[in-house]
Every structure is written in structure tokens, then in C-alpha cells.
Coordinates of N, CA, C and O in Angstrom, one line a residue:
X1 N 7.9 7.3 -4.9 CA 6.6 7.9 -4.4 C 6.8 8.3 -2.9 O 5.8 8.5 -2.3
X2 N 7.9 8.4 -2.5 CA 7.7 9.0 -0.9 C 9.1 9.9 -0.8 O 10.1 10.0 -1.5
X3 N 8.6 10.4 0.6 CA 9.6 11.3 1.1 C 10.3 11.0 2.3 O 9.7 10.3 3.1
X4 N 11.3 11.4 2.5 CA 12.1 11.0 3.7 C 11.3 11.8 5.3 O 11.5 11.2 6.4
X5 N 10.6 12.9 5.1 CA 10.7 13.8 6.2 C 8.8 13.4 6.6 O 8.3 13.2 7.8
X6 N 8.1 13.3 5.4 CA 6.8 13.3 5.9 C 6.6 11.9 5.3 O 7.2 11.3 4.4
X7 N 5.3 11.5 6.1 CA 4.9 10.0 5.4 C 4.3 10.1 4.2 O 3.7 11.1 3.8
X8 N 4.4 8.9 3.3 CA 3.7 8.7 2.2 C 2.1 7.8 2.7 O 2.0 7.2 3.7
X9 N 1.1 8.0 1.7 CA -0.2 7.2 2.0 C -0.7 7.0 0.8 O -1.2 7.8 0.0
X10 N -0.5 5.3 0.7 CA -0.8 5.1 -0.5 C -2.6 4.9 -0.8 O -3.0 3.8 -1.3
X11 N -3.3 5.8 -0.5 CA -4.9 5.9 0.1 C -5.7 5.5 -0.9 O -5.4 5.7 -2.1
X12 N -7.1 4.9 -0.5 CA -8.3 4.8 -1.5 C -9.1 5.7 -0.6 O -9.3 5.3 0.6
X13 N -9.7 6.8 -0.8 CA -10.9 7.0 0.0 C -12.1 6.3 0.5 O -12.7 6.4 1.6
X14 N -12.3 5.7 -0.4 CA -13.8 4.6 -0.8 C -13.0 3.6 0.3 O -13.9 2.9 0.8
X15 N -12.1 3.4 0.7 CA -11.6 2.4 2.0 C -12.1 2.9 3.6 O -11.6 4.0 4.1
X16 N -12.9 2.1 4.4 CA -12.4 2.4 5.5 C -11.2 2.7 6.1 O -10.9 3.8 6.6
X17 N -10.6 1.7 6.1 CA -9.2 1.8 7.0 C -8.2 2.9 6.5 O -7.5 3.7 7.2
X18 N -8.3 2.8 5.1 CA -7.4 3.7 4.6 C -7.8 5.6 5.2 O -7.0 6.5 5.2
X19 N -9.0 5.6 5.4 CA -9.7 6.7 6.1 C -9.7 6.9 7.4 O -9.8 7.9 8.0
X20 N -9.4 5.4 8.0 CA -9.2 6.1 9.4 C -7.8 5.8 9.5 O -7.6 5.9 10.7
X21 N -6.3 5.4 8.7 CA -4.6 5.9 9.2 C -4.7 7.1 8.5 O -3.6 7.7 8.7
X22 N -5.6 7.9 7.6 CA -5.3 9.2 7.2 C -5.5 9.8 8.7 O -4.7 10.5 9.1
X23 N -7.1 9.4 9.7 CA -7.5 10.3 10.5 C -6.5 10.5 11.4 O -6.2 11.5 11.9
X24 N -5.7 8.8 11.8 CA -4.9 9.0 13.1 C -3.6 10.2 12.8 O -3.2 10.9 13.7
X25 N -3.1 10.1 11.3 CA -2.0 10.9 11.1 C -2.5 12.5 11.5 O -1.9 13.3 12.2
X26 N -3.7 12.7 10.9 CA -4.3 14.1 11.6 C -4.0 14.2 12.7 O -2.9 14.7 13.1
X27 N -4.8 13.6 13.5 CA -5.0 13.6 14.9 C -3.6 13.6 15.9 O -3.6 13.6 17.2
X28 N -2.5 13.5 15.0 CA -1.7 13.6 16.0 C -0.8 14.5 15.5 O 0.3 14.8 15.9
X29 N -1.3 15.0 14.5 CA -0.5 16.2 13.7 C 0.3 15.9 12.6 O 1.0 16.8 12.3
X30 N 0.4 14.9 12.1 CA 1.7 14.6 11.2 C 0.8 14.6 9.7 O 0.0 13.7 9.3
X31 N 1.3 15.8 9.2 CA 1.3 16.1 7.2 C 1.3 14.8 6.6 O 1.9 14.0 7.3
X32 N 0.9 14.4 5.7 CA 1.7 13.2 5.0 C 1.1 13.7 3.5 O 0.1 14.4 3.3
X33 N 1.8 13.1 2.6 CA 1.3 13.0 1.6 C 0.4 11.9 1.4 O 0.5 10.8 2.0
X34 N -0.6 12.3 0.3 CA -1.8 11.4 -0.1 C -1.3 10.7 -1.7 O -1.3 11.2 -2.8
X35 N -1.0 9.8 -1.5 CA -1.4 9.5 -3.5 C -2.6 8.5 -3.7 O -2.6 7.5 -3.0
X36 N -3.4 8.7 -4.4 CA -4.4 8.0 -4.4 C -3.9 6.9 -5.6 O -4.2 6.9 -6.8
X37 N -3.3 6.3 -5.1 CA -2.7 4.9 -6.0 C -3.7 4.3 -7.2 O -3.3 4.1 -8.3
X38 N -5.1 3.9 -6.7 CA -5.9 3.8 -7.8 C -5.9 4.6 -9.2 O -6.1 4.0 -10.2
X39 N -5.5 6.0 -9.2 CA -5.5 6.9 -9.9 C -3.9 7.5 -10.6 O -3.6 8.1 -11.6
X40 N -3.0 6.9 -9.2 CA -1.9 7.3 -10.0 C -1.2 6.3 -9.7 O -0.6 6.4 -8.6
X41 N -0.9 5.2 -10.3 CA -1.2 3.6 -10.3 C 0.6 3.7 -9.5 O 1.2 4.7 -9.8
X42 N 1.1 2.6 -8.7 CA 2.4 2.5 -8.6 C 3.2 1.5 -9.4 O 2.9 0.3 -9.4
X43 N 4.2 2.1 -9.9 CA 5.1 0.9 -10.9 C 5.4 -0.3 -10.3 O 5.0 -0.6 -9.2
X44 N 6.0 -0.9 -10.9 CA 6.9 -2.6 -10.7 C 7.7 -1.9 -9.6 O 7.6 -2.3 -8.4
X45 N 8.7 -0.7 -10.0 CA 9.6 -0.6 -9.2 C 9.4 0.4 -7.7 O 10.3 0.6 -6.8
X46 N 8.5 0.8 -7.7 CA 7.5 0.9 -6.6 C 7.1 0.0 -5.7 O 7.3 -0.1 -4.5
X47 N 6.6 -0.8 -6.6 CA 6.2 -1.8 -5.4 C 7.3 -2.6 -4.9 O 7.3 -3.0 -3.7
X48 N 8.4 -2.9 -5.9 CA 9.4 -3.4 -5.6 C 10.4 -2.5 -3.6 O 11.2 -3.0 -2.8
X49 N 9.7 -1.4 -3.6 CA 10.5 -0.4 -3.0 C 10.0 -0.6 -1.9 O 10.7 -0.7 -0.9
X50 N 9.2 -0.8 -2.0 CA 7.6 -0.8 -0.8 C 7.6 -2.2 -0.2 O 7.3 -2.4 1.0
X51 N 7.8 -3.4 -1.3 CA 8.3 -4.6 -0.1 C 9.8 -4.4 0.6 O 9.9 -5.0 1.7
X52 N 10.6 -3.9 0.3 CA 11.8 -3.9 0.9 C 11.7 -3.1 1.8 O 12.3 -3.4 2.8
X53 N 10.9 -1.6 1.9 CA 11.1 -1.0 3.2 C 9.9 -1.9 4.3 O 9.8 -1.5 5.4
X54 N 9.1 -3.0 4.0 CA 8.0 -3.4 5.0 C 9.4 -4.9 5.1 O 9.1 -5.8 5.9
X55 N 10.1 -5.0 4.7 CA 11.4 -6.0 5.2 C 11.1 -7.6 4.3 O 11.7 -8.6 4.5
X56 N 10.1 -7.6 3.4 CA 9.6 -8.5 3.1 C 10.1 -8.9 1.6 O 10.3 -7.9 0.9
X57 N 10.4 -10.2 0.9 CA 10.1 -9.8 -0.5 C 9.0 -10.3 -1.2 O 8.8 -10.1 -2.4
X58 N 8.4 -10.9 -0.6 CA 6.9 -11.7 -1.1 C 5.7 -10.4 -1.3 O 5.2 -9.5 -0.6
X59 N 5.6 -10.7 -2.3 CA 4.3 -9.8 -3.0 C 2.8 -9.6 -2.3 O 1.9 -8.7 -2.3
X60 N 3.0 -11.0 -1.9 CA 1.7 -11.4 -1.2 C 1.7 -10.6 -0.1 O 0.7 -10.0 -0.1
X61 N 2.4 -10.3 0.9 CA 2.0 -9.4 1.5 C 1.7 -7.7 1.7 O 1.8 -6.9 2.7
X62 N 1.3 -7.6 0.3 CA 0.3 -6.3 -0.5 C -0.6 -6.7 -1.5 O -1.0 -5.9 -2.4
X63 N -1.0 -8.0 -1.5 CA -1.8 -8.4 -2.4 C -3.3 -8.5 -1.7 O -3.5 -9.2 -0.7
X64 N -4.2 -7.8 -2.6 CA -5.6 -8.2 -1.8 C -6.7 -9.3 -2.5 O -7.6 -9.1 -3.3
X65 N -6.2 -10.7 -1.8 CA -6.7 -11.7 -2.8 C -8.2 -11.8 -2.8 O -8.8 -12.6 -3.5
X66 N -8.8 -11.1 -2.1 CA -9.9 -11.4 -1.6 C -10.9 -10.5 -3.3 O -12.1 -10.6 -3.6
X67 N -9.8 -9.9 -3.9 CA -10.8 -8.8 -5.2 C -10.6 -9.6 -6.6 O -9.6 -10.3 -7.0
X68 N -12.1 -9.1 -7.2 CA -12.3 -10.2 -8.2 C -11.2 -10.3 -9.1 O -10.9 -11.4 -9.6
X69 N -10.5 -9.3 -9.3 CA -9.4 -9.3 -10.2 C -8.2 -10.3 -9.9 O -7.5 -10.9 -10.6
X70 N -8.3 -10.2 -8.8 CA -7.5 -11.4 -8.7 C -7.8 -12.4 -8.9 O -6.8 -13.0 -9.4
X71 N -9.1 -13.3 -8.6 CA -9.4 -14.5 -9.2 C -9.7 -14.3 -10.6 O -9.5 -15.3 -11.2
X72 N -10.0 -13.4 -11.4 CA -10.2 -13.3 -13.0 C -8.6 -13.5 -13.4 O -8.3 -13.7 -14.6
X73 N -7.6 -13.4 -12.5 CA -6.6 -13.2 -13.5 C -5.9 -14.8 -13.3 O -4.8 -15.2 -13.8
X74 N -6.7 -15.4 -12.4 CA -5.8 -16.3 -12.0 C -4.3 -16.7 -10.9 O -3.5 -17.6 -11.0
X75 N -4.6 -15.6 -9.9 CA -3.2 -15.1 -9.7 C -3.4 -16.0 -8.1 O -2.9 -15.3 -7.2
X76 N -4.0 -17.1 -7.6 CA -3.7 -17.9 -6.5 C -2.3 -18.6 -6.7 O -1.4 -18.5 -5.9
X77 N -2.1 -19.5 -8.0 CA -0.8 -19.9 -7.7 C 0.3 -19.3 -8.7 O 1.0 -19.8 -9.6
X78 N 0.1 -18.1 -8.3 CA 1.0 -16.9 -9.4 C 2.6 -16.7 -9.1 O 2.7 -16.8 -7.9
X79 N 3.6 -16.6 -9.5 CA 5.0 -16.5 -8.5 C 4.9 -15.1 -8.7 O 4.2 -14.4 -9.5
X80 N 6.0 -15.0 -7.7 CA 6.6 -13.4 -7.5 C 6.3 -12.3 -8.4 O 5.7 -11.2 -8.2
X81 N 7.1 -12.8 -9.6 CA 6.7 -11.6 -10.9 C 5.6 -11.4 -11.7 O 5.5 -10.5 -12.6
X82 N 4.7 -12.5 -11.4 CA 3.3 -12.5 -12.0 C 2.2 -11.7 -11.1 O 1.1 -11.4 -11.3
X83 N 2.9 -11.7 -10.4 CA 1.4 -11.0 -9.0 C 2.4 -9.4 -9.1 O 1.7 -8.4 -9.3
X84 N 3.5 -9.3 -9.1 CA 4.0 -7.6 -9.0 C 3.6 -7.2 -10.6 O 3.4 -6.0 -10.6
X85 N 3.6 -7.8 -11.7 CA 3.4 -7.5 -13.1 C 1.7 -6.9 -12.7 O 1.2 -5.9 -13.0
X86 N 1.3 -7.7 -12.2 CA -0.7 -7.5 -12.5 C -1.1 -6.8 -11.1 O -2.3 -6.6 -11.0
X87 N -0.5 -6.6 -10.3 CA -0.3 -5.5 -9.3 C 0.1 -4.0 -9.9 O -0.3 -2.9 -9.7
X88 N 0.8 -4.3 -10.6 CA 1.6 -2.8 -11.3 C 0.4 -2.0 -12.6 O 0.1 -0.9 -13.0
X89 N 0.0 -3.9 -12.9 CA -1.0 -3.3 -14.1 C -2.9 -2.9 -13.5 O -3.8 -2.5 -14.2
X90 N -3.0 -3.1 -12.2 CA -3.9 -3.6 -11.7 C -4.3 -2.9 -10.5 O -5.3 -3.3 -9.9
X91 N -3.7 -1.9 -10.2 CA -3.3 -1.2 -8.6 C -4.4 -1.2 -8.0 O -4.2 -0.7 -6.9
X92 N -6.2 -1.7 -8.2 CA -6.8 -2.5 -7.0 C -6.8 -3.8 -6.2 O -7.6 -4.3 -5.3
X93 N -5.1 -4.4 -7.1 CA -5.1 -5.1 -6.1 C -4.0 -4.7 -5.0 O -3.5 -5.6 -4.3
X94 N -3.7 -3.7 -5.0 CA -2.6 -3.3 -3.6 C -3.3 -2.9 -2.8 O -4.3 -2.1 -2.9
X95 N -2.7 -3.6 -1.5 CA -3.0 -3.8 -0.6 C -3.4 -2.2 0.2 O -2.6 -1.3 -0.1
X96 N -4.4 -1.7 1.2 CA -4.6 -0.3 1.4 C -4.9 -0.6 2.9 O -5.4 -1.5 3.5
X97 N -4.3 0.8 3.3 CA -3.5 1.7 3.0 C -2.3 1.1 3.3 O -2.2 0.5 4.4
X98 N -0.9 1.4 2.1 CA 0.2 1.4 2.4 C 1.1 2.8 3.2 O 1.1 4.0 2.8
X99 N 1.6 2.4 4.1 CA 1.9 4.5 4.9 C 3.8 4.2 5.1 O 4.4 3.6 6.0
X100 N 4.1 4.9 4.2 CA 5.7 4.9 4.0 C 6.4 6.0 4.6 O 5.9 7.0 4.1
X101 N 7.0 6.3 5.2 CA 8.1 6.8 6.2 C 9.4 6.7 5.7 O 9.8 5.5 6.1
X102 N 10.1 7.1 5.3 CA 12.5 6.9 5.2 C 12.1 5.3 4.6 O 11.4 4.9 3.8
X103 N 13.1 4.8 5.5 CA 13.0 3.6 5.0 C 12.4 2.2 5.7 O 12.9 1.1 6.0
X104 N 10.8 3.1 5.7 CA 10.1 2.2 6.4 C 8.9 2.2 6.0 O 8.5 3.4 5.8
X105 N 7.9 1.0 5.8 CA 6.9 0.9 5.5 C 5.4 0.0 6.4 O 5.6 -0.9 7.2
X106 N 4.3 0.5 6.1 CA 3.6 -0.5 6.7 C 2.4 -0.7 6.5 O 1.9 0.3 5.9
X107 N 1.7 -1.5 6.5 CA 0.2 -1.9 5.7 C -0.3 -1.3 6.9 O 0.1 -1.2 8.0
X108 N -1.4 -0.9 6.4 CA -2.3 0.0 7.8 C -3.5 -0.7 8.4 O -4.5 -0.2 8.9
X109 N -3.1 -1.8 8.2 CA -4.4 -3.2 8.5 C -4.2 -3.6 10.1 O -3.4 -4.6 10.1
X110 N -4.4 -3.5 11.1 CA -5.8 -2.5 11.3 C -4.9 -1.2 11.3 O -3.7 -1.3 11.7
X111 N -5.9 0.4 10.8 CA -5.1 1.5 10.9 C -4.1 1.8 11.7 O -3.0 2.1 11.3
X112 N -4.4 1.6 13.1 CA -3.4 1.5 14.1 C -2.2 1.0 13.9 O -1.4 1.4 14.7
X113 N -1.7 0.3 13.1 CA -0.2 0.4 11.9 C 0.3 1.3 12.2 O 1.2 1.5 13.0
X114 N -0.4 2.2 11.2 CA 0.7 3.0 10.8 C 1.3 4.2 12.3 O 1.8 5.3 12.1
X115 N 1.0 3.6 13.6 CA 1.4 4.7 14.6 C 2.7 4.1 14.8 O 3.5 4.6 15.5
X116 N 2.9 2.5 14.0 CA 4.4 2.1 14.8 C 5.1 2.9 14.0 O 6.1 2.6 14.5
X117 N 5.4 3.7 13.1 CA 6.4 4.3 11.9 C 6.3 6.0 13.0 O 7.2 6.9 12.8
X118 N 5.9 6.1 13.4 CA 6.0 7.4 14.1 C 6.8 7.6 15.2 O 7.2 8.7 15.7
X119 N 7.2 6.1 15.7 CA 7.6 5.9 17.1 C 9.1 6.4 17.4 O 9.6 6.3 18.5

């Protein structure tokens, strides 16, 4: 799901935050691609991609535990492949906005993130 030259944005609209790292990328000129992840859901091996460029391998940090789906599914004491399986099947629970760059990634929590990938 990304490109080497322009950023990726893994966006919900219906998100704040995810609406204002789209604005800052405007605002300072830089294209990026939009995928609205809700709609065009990202794989296992996606996500898998997406913790390794944020340096991490814990799932949890793109996991939004705070949505009901997560507690319907039971996924507090979930391991690794149980939370990327129902993340993959589930893509409101990934975390928003994710903003990918080469081989770098970053949660855009608070938007202001995603300006370290520019630097």
C-alpha cells in the first residue's frame, strides 16, 4: 500500500485527526496518497509492513482498543496473531491515521506526527 516517493495515508474522513495530518500534508505541499482503509481494508501482510516500518512488532501499537469491536471480540488479552488476524478482518480497529513514507511509518496521534517523516 505505499510508495517510496510520496506519503501513504491510511485515512478515515469521519476522523478528526486523520483530517487534520491530511491538512498539514497540504499545507506544506506534499501529494500523498489517500487509502481510505475502512473501505479498502489492509491485509495481515500490510499490517505486518506497517509495524516494521513504525520499528515496532507489537500490534498494539495500531490497535484502537477503546472500539466496541474490540471488546465484542474479546481481544484485551489477545497475542500478536489474534489482534493482526481481527485487525485484518476488522480494519476499524486500525489505528488512524497511519502516514507511510520509504521505509518509515507513523501514527498521526496527535496529527503533528506525521511532520517527523518529512524531516
Amino acid at each position: 500500500m505505499s510508495t517510496e516517493d510520496r506519503p501513504v495515508v491510511w485515512h478515515n474522513p469521519r476522523c478528526s485527526k486523520s483530517r487534520g495530518a491530511l491538512a498539514l500534508l497540504t499545507e506544506r505541499g506534499v501529494e500523498a496518497d489517500v487509502v481510505r482503509y475502512l473501505d479498502v481494508a489492509p491485509t495481515r501482510a500490510d499490517l505486518e509492513e506497517v509495524l516494521r516500518k513504525l520499528g515496532t512488532d507489537d500490534p498494539r501499537a495500531i490497535v484502537r482498543t477503546g472500539e466496541a469491536r474490540y471488546r465484542e471480540l474479546g481481544l484485551a488479552g489477545a497475542d500478536r496473531d489474534a489482534l493482526l488476524d481481527a485487525m485484518a478482518a476488522n480494519p476499524v480497529l486500525v489505528e488512524r491515521p497511519i502516514v507511510i513514507l520509504g521505509d518509515r511509518a507513523v501514527v498521526g496521534r496527535p496529527p503533528e506526527k506525521v511532520l517527523d517523516l518529512l524531516g
